[in-house]
Coordinates of C-alpha atoms in Angstrom, one line a residue:
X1 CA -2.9 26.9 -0.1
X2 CA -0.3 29.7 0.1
X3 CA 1.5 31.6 -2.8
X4 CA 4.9 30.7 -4.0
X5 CA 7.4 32.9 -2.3
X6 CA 9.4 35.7 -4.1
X7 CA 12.8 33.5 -4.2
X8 CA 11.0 31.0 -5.7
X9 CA 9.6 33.3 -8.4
X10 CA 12.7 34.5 -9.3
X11 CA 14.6 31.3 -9.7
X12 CA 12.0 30.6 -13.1
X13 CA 12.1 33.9 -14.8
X14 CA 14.7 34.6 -17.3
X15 CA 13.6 38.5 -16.0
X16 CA 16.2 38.0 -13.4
X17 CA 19.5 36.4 -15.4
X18 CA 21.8 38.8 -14.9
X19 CA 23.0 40.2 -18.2
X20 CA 26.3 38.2 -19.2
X21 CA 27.2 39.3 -22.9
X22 CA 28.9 42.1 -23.7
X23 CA 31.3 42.5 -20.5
X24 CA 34.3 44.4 -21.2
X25 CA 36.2 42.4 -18.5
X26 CA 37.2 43.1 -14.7
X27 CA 38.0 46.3 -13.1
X28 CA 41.8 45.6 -11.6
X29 CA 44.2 47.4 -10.5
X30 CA 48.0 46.7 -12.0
X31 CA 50.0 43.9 -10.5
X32 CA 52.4 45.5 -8.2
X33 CA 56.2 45.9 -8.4
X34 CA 58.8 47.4 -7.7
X35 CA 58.4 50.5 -10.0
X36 CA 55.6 50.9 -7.8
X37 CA 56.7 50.1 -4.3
X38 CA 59.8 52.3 -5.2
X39 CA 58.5 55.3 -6.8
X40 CA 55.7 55.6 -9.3
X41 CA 54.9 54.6 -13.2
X42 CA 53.3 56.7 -15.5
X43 CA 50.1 55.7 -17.4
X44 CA 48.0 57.2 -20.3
X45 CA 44.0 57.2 -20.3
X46 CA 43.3 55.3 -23.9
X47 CA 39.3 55.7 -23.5
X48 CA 36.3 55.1 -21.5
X49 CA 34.0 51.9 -22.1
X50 CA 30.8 51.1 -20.8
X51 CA 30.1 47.9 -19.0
X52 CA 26.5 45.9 -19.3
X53 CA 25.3 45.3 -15.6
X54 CA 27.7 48.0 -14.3
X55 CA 26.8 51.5 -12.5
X56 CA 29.7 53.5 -13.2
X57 CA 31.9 53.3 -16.4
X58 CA 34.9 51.9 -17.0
X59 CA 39.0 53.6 -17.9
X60 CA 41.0 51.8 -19.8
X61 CA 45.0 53.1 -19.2
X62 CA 47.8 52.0 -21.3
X63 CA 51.3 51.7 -19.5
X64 CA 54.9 51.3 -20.7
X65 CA 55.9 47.4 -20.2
X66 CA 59.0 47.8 -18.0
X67 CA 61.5 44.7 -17.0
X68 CA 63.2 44.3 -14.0
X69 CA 66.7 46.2 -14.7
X70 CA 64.1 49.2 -15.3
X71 CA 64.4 49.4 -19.9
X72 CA 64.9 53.1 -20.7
X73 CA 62.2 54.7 -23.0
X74 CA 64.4 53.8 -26.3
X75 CA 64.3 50.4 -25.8
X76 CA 60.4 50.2 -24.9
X77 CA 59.4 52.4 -28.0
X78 CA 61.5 50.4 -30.2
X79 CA 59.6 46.9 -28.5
X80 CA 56.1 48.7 -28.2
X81 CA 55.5 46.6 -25.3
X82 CA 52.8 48.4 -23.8
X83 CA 50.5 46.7 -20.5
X84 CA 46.8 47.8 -20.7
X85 CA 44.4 47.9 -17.7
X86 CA 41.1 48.4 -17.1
X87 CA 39.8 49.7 -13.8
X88 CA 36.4 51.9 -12.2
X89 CA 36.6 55.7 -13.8
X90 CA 36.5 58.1 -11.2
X91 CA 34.3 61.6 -11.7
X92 CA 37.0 63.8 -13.2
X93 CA 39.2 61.8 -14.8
X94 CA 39.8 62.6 -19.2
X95 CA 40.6 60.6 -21.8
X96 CA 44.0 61.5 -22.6
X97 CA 45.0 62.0 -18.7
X98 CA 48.2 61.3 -17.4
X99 CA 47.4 59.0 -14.0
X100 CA 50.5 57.9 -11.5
X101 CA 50.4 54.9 -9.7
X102 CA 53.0 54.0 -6.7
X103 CA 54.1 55.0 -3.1
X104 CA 55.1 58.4 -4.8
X105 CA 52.8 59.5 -6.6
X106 CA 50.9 62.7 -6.3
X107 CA 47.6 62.9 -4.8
X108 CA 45.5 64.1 -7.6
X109 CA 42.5 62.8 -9.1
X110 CA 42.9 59.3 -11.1
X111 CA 46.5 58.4 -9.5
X112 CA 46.7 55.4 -7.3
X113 CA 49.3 55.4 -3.9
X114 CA 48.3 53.4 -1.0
X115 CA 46.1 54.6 2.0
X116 CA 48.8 55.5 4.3
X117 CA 50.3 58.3 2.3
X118 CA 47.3 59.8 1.9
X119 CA 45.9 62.6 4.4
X120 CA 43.5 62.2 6.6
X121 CA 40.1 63.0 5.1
X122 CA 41.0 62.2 1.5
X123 CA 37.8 60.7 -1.1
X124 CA 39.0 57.8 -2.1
X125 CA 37.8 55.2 -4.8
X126 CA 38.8 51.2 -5.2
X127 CA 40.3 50.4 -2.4
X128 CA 42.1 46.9 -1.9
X129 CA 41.6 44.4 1.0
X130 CA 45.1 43.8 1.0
X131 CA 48.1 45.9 -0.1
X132 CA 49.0 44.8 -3.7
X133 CA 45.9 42.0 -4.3
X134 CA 44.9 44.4 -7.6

């Protein structure tokens, strides 16, 4: 007669149920366009949430809702459309920050640009398997 085997043990205790409520929703990137691809779109740190079952905490950054023909700042103040995200906070990043994200972008801490514009030797944080899959 042998003992039952770790796996097995596991698969009857509620111990190891991994912790469901309470999740403040997925850490992604935004959907790219061409704001992005073409220059860069500026977003504002709202505040920082923490996530049951998560290691690091999580950003949330409001951005201006922008159509196609590129809406000036009148027209998006007057519609308050506003596109909120949440993604991974990286160490040094403040609520109230200014964060860029697009091929031309600055390379400071928070903004997002794509790996090739980035010098060689660069920390980087949440990067994508493929350009624009979020």
């Amino acid at each position: 007669m042998g003992h039952r085997i770790r796996v097995q043990r596991k698969g009857r205790s509620p111990n190891y149920n991994a912790h469901r409520k309470g999740r403040k929703g997925p850490a992604k990137l935004r959907q790219l366009d061409t704001h992005e691809k073409n220059g860069y779109i500026c977003g504002t740190v709202v505040k920082f949430l923490h996530d049951k079952g998560r290691g690091a905490p999580l950003a949330k950054i409001r951005f201006p809702l922008l159509n196609a023909n590129g809406a000036t700042e009148d027209k998006i103040k007057k519609s308050k459309g506003l596109q909120t995200i949440t993604v991974a906070a990286v160490e040094g990043l403040k609520q109230g920050q200014r964060v860029f994200f697009g091929d031309k972008a600055a390379l400071e801490i928070g903004n997002c640009l794509p790996i090739g514009k980035m010098p060689e030797g660069t920390i980087i944080s949440s990067v994508e398997e493929k350009y624009g899959d979020k």
